[in-house]
Structure formats: C-alpha cells, structure tokens
Coordinates of C-alpha atoms in Angstrom, one line a residue:
M1 CA 10.3 154.3 -26.1
A2 CA 7.1 154.3 -28.0
Q3 CA 5.9 157.8 -28.9
E4 CA 2.4 158.7 -28.0
S5 CA 0.2 159.6 -31.0
P6 CA -1.4 163.1 -30.8
K7 CA -5.1 163.1 -29.9
N8 CA -7.7 165.0 -31.9
S9 CA -9.9 166.6 -29.3
A10 CA -12.7 167.2 -31.9
A11 CA -12.9 163.4 -32.4
E12 CA -13.2 162.5 -28.8
I13 CA -16.7 161.7 -27.4
P14 CA -16.6 161.6 -23.6
V15 CA -18.6 158.7 -22.1
T16 CA -19.7 158.3 -18.5
T17 CA -19.4 155.1 -16.6
N18 CA -23.0 154.3 -17.5
G19 CA -22.3 154.4 -21.2
E20 CA -24.1 157.7 -21.7
V21 CA -22.7 160.6 -23.6
D22 CA -21.2 163.2 -21.3
D23 CA -22.4 166.7 -22.4
S24 CA -20.6 168.7 -19.7
H25 CA -18.1 169.9 -22.4
E26 CA -21.1 171.1 -24.4
H27 CA -22.4 173.1 -21.5
G28 CA -18.9 174.5 -21.0
Y29 CA -18.8 175.5 -24.6
H30 CA -22.1 177.4 -24.2
R31 CA -20.8 179.1 -21.1
D32 CA -17.6 180.2 -22.8
L33 CA -19.6 181.4 -25.8
K34 CA -21.8 183.5 -23.6
C35 CA -18.8 185.1 -22.0
S36 CA -17.1 185.8 -25.3
L37 CA -20.2 187.6 -26.8
P38 CA -20.0 191.5 -27.0
S39 CA -21.7 193.4 -24.2
G40 CA -24.2 194.9 -26.6
L41 CA -25.4 191.5 -27.9
G42 CA -27.3 189.2 -25.4
L43 CA -28.3 185.6 -25.8
S44 CA -31.8 186.9 -26.2
E45 CA -30.7 188.1 -29.7
T46 CA -28.7 184.9 -30.6
Q47 CA -29.9 181.4 -31.5
I48 CA -27.7 178.6 -30.1
T49 CA -28.5 175.3 -31.6
S50 CA -26.8 172.1 -30.5
H51 CA -27.3 168.7 -31.8
G52 CA -26.5 165.8 -29.6
F53 CA -25.3 162.3 -30.6
D54 CA -28.8 161.1 -30.9
S55 CA -30.1 164.3 -32.7
T56 CA -33.0 164.7 -30.2
K57 CA -32.3 168.3 -29.3
E58 CA -33.7 170.8 -31.8
G59 CA -32.1 173.9 -30.3
I60 CA -31.8 176.1 -27.2
N61 CA -33.2 179.6 -27.0
E62 CA -32.2 181.7 -24.1
A63 CA -35.1 183.6 -22.6
G64 CA -34.8 187.4 -22.3
T65 CA -36.3 190.7 -23.4
S66 CA -35.0 192.6 -26.4
Q67 CA -35.1 196.4 -26.3
G68 CA -36.2 198.5 -29.3
G69 CA -38.1 195.8 -31.1
Q70 CA -40.4 192.8 -31.0
R71 CA -39.2 189.2 -30.8
T72 CA -41.0 186.6 -32.9
H73 CA -40.5 182.8 -32.2
T74 CA -40.6 180.4 -35.1
K75 CA -41.4 176.7 -34.8
G76 CA -37.7 175.7 -35.1
G77 CA -36.9 178.0 -32.1
A78 CA -35.3 180.8 -34.1
V79 CA -35.7 184.4 -32.8
I80 CA -36.7 187.1 -35.4
L81 CA -36.4 190.7 -34.4
A82 CA -38.9 193.1 -35.9
D83 CA -38.8 196.9 -35.2
E84 CA -42.1 198.5 -34.1
I85 CA -43.6 200.1 -37.2
K86 CA -45.9 203.1 -36.5
N87 CA -49.0 203.1 -38.6
P88 CA -49.8 206.7 -40.0
A89 CA -53.5 205.8 -40.2
M90 CA -53.6 204.9 -36.5
E91 CA -51.8 208.1 -35.6
K92 CA -54.4 210.1 -37.6
L93 CA -57.2 208.1 -36.0
E94 CA -55.8 209.0 -32.6
L95 CA -55.6 212.7 -33.5
V96 CA -59.2 212.6 -34.7
R97 CA -60.3 210.9 -31.5
K98 CA -58.6 213.5 -29.3
W99 CA -60.1 216.3 -31.4
S100 CA -63.6 214.9 -31.2
L101 CA -63.3 214.4 -27.5
N102 CA -62.1 217.9 -27.0
T103 CA -64.8 219.4 -29.3
Y104 CA -67.5 217.4 -27.4
K105 CA -66.3 218.7 -24.0
C106 CA -66.1 222.3 -25.2
T107 CA -69.6 222.1 -26.9
R108 CA -71.1 220.7 -23.8
Q109 CA -69.5 223.5 -21.7
I110 CA -70.8 226.2 -24.1
I111 CA -74.3 224.8 -24.0
S112 CA -74.3 224.4 -20.2
E113 CA -73.2 228.1 -19.8
K114 CA -75.9 229.3 -22.2
L115 CA -78.6 227.3 -20.3
G116 CA -77.3 228.7 -17.0
R117 CA -76.3 225.3 -15.6
G118 CA -72.5 225.5 -15.9
S119 CA -70.0 227.9 -14.3
R120 CA -67.5 229.9 -16.2
T121 CA -64.2 231.5 -15.1
V122 CA -64.3 235.3 -15.4
D123 CA -61.6 237.9 -15.1
L124 CA -63.6 241.0 -14.4
E125 CA -60.9 243.5 -15.1
L126 CA -59.8 241.8 -18.3
E127 CA -63.3 241.2 -19.6
A128 CA -64.1 244.9 -19.0
Q129 CA -61.1 246.0 -21.1
I130 CA -62.1 243.6 -23.9
D131 CA -65.7 245.0 -23.9
I132 CA -64.3 248.5 -24.2
L133 CA -62.0 247.5 -27.0
R134 CA -64.9 246.0 -29.0
D135 CA -67.1 249.0 -28.4
N136 CA -64.3 251.4 -29.5
K137 CA -63.7 249.4 -32.6
K138 CA -67.3 249.9 -33.7
K139 CA -67.0 253.6 -33.1
Y140 CA -63.7 253.9 -35.0
E141 CA -65.2 252.0 -37.9
N142 CA -68.1 254.5 -38.0
I143 CA -65.6 257.4 -38.0
L144 CA -63.7 255.7 -40.8
K145 CA -66.8 255.2 -42.8
L146 CA -67.8 258.9 -42.4
A147 CA -64.3 260.1 -43.3
Q148 CA -64.4 258.0 -46.4
T149 CA -67.7 259.5 -47.4
L150 CA -66.4 263.0 -46.8
A151 CA -63.3 262.3 -48.9
T152 CA -65.5 261.0 -51.7
Q153 CA -67.7 264.1 -51.6
L154 CA -64.7 266.4 -51.4
F155 CA -63.2 264.7 -54.4
Q156 CA -66.3 265.3 -56.4
M157 CA -66.5 268.9 -55.3
V158 CA -62.8 269.5 -56.3
H159 CA -63.5 267.9 -59.6
T160 CA -66.5 270.2 -60.1
Q161 CA -64.5 273.3 -59.1
K162 CA -61.8 272.4 -61.7
Q163 CA -64.4 272.1 -64.4
L164 CA -66.1 275.4 -63.3
G165 CA -62.7 277.2 -63.3
D166 CA -61.9 276.0 -66.8
A167 CA -65.4 277.1 -68.0
F168 CA -64.9 280.6 -66.5
A169 CA -61.4 280.9 -68.0
D170 CA -62.8 279.9 -71.4
L171 CA -65.5 282.5 -71.2
S172 CA -63.0 285.1 -70.0
L173 CA -61.2 284.8 -73.3
K174 CA -64.3 284.9 -75.4
S175 CA -66.3 287.6 -73.6
L176 CA -64.3 290.9 -73.8
E177 CA -66.9 292.9 -71.8
L178 CA -66.8 290.3 -68.9
H179 CA -63.2 289.4 -69.2
E180 CA -62.2 290.5 -65.8
E181 CA -65.3 289.1 -64.0
F182 CA -64.9 285.7 -65.6
G183 CA -61.2 285.8 -64.8
Y184 CA -61.7 286.5 -61.1
N185 CA -64.1 283.6 -60.8
A186 CA -61.8 281.3 -62.7
D187 CA -58.8 282.1 -60.4
T188 CA -61.0 281.6 -57.3
Q189 CA -62.3 278.2 -58.4
K190 CA -58.8 277.0 -59.3
L191 CA -57.5 278.2 -55.9
L192 CA -60.3 276.4 -54.1
A193 CA -59.7 273.3 -56.2
K194 CA -56.0 273.4 -55.3
N195 CA -56.7 273.9 -51.6
G196 CA -59.3 271.1 -51.8
E197 CA -56.7 268.7 -53.2
T198 CA -54.5 269.6 -50.3
L199 CA -57.3 269.0 -47.8
L200 CA -58.1 265.7 -49.6
G201 CA -54.5 264.6 -49.1
A202 CA -54.8 265.2 -45.4
I203 CA -58.1 263.4 -45.1
N204 CA -56.8 260.4 -47.1
F205 CA -53.8 260.2 -44.8
F206 CA -56.1 260.3 -41.8
I207 CA -58.2 257.5 -43.3
A208 CA -55.2 255.3 -44.1
S209 CA -53.9 255.7 -40.5
V210 CA -57.2 255.0 -38.8
N211 CA -57.8 252.0 -41.2
T212 CA -54.5 250.5 -40.2
L213 CA -55.3 250.9 -36.5
V214 CA -58.8 249.5 -36.8
N215 CA -58.4 246.7 -39.4
K216 CA -54.9 245.5 -38.5
T217 CA -53.7 246.5 -35.0
I218 CA -57.0 246.2 -33.2
E219 CA -58.1 243.2 -35.3
D220 CA -54.8 241.4 -34.4
T221 CA -55.5 242.0 -30.7
L222 CA -59.1 240.7 -31.1
L223 CA -57.7 237.6 -32.7
T224 CA -55.6 236.9 -29.6
V225 CA -58.7 237.6 -27.5
K226 CA -60.6 235.0 -29.5
Q227 CA -57.8 232.5 -28.8
Y228 CA -58.0 233.4 -25.1
E229 CA -61.8 232.8 -25.0
N230 CA -61.3 229.4 -26.6
A231 CA -58.6 228.5 -24.0
R232 CA -61.0 229.7 -21.3
I233 CA -63.8 227.4 -22.6
E234 CA -61.4 224.4 -22.7
Y235 CA -60.1 225.2 -19.2
D236 CA -63.6 225.3 -17.8
A237 CA -64.6 222.1 -19.7
Y238 CA -61.8 220.1 -18.2
R239 CA -62.2 221.7 -14.8
T240 CA -65.9 220.6 -14.8
D241 CA -64.9 217.1 -15.7
L242 CA -62.3 217.0 -12.8
E243 CA -64.9 218.3 -10.3
E244 CA -67.4 215.6 -11.4
L245 CA -64.8 212.9 -11.0
N246 CA -63.7 214.2 -7.6
L247 CA -67.3 214.1 -6.4
G248 CA -67.7 210.4 -7.3
P249 CA -66.3 207.3 -5.6
R250 CA -62.5 206.7 -5.4
D251 CA -61.5 203.2 -6.1
A252 CA -59.0 201.3 -8.3
S253 CA -61.1 201.8 -11.4
T254 CA -61.6 205.6 -11.0
L255 CA -58.2 206.7 -9.7
P256 CA -56.5 206.4 -13.1
K257 CA -59.3 208.5 -14.7
I258 CA -58.9 211.1 -12.0
E259 CA -55.2 211.3 -12.4
Q260 CA -55.6 211.6 -16.2
S261 CA -58.2 214.3 -15.8
Q262 CA -56.0 216.1 -13.4
H263 CA -53.1 216.0 -15.9
L264 CA -55.3 217.4 -18.7
F265 CA -56.8 220.0 -16.5
Q266 CA -53.3 221.2 -15.6
I267 CA -52.3 221.4 -19.2
H268 CA -55.3 223.6 -20.2
K269 CA -54.9 225.7 -17.0
E270 CA -51.3 226.6 -18.1
K271 CA -52.6 227.4 -21.6
Y272 CA -55.4 229.6 -20.2
D273 CA -53.0 231.5 -17.9
K274 CA -50.6 232.0 -20.8
M275 CA -53.3 233.3 -23.1
R276 CA -54.6 235.6 -20.4
S277 CA -51.2 237.1 -19.9
D278 CA -50.7 237.5 -23.7
V279 CA -54.1 239.4 -23.9
S280 CA -53.2 241.7 -21.1
V281 CA -49.8 242.6 -22.7
K282 CA -51.4 243.2 -26.1
L283 CA -54.1 245.4 -24.6
K284 CA -51.6 247.5 -22.8
F285 CA -49.4 248.0 -26.0
L286 CA -52.5 248.6 -28.1
E287 CA -53.7 251.4 -25.8
E288 CA -50.4 253.1 -25.9
N289 CA -50.2 252.8 -29.7
K290 CA -53.8 253.9 -30.2
V291 CA -53.3 257.1 -28.1
K292 CA -50.2 258.0 -30.0
V293 CA -51.6 257.4 -33.5
L294 CA -55.0 259.0 -32.9
R295 CA -53.5 262.1 -31.2
N296 CA -51.4 262.9 -34.3
Q297 CA -54.1 262.1 -36.7
L298 CA -56.8 264.2 -34.9
V299 CA -54.4 267.2 -34.7
L300 CA -53.7 266.8 -38.5
F301 CA -57.4 266.6 -39.3
H302 CA -58.3 269.6 -37.2
S303 CA -55.5 271.8 -38.5
A304 CA -56.1 270.9 -42.1
V305 CA -59.9 271.5 -42.0
A306 CA -59.5 274.8 -40.1
A307 CA -56.9 276.1 -42.5
Y308 CA -58.9 275.1 -45.5
F309 CA -62.1 276.8 -44.5
A310 CA -60.2 279.9 -43.2
G311 CA -58.7 280.2 -46.7
N312 CA -55.2 280.0 -45.3
Q313 CA -53.3 278.3 -48.0
K314 CA -49.9 278.7 -46.4
Q315 CA -51.1 277.2 -43.1
L316 CA -52.7 274.3 -44.9
E317 CA -49.5 273.5 -46.8
L318 CA -47.5 273.9 -43.6
T319 CA -49.8 271.5 -41.8
L320 CA -49.1 268.8 -44.4
K321 CA -45.4 269.3 -44.2
Q322 CA -45.5 269.1 -40.4
F323 CA -47.1 265.6 -40.6
H324 CA -45.0 264.5 -43.6
V325 CA -48.0 264.1 -45.9
K326 CA -47.1 263.9 -49.5
L327 CA -49.6 264.9 -52.1
K328 CA -50.1 262.9 -55.3
T329 CA -49.0 264.9 -58.3
P330 CA -52.0 265.4 -60.7
G331 CA -51.6 263.3 -63.9
V332 CA -48.9 261.1 -62.4
D333 CA -49.8 257.5 -61.7
A334 CA -48.4 255.6 -58.8
P335 CA -45.5 253.3 -59.6
S336 CA -46.3 249.7 -60.2
W337 CA -45.2 247.0 -57.9
L338 CA -42.5 246.0 -60.3
E339 CA -41.0 249.5 -60.3
E340 CA -41.0 249.6 -56.5
Q341 CA -38.9 246.4 -56.3

C-alpha cells in the first residue's frame, strides 16, 4: 500500500472552481489574529498588511479610535501614534487671555459704579464695621505718633537731668560753702533721671504694643478686607454680565454663552461669600484682641505716669513689675542676632 506523502499547508494555494485564488483562509487568519490580540491592544493600534498572489493589496488598516493620543496615517497605510504635547507658550497665552478678560470686566464695573450707572452689592453691617476699623486705625496711628514724640522728649529731659546732676555733684565737691546745697540738687536730679528712665521704659513698652496692634494685627485684617473688596468687584462684574445675557434673546448661539456666564458667576459668588465670611471672623477676633491689648496698655500708661509725677518711686517700679516690663540696663547694649540664636 502506497504511503501518502505529507502535505505542507504553507505551500498549498487554494483555488476556486473559476481558477481564482481563494482568500477565505486569509480572512480566517485575520479573524484568528484579532481574537488572539491582548485586550489592551486593538486593531486600531496595529497594522495588518497582507499581500495577495498578484501583489495588488497594499495593506489593511482597521478603523477605530485610539485613546490618549493622536493617530497619523501615512501613505503606505501605517498608523503612527503621537501623544498630545501641551505647549507651555499656549498655556501662558491662555492665562494672559483670562487675566485680561477678568481685568477688563472689573475695570468696567469700577467705572460704571463711579459714574453711577452700575449697581454694587453692599453688606451694610459689614461695611459699617470696616469703616469703623479704618477710622480707629487712623486714631491709633495718631496716638502712636504722639506717644513716640513724648518718649523722645522724655529721653532728652532725662539726659539733661543726668548732666545737670553730674554738674551739681562736681560743684558740691569744689564749693565747700555750698557743698550741701549742690549735693541736694545733685541727688534730686539723679533721682528724677532714674524715675524718668523707669517711665520711659513703660512708655516704650506701650508704644511697642500699640505699634504691633496697628501695623501688624489691624493691617493684616485690612489686607483681608482688600481681598474681600476685590472679590466683591469680580462678583458684581460677572453678575452684571449674566443679567445682560439673560435680558437678550435665547437661541442656539446664546445658550452656551449664558451657561458659561452662569458657571463663572457661580465661581465668583462662592469666592465672594468665602471672603465675606473670612472678614467677619477676622473682625470679630480683632475686636476681642484689641480690647484685651489696649486695656492692659492703658492701665500701664496711666499708672506709670501717675506714679512718676507723684514722685512715688516704689509704685512706679511696682507698676513695671506688674506688667512684666524689663528696663534696659544703662551702658549695656542689646545682644546681637547671632547671640540670640
């Protein structure tokens, strides 16, 4: 029995009854290949090129969308994937465009308010508190300026009293007939100079505390108030734009603009509400802190001045101890910042 020779399937070329090449096996190969590809890789990302017997087919590209990139088709049918590259220059240009548009809207709102044509949102209670704060800041700055002038003049007086006491003491040693009289005056001037230095320490402590309150605590609150006012202007500017769009016609071309304006309005409304809440909280804490600080400093100032002019040295020293005021020792310089580290 003759043995049948093995067939090489790769060498077989199926032919139909009409003499044409049967490509059903080729399509079956493509189908099997598609099923065998990993789930994360689609045919949209793969080039399948088949060459027929007559070499008339360039290639087959399966249509599809690729995610996360751009697909580029070449003349030969190849698919090239290119990730979307963000251009920093375009991002900066977009930021400048948004800033310019926002600045234009806010400037238009400010001008319309000053000309009396535009409306503005007003919180009467909050605005009254802000006006009182600004007025009080001016008055506290005036007190601070006067206290600094008093400290300067008191320092000069104490310096003069020291010099006068030294002169009396020198004459007390050289004038035997007026020894006692010059001695009494020398002791008096030295005592006045000592009490003056104690009072000067109390006044300087008062100045430092009021300066911190005015130029740091109140100034920080006013900075938040400034941010609140800017947020209010932006809110009113976008509110005005939305009102103008709502008064106009509603069609397919204006509805997207209205929706975008509504979205921007809502963003600035939330910002405005947040800044208003922040200002209210800061004003409340500032008032509590201001009352506490000024009460202590005013009591210190009154007690020190009263004890000084009453000549009560013990009461003057006791007042400074009560408020933990440390006097600078004469002839001793303050430590440098390196020594404080």
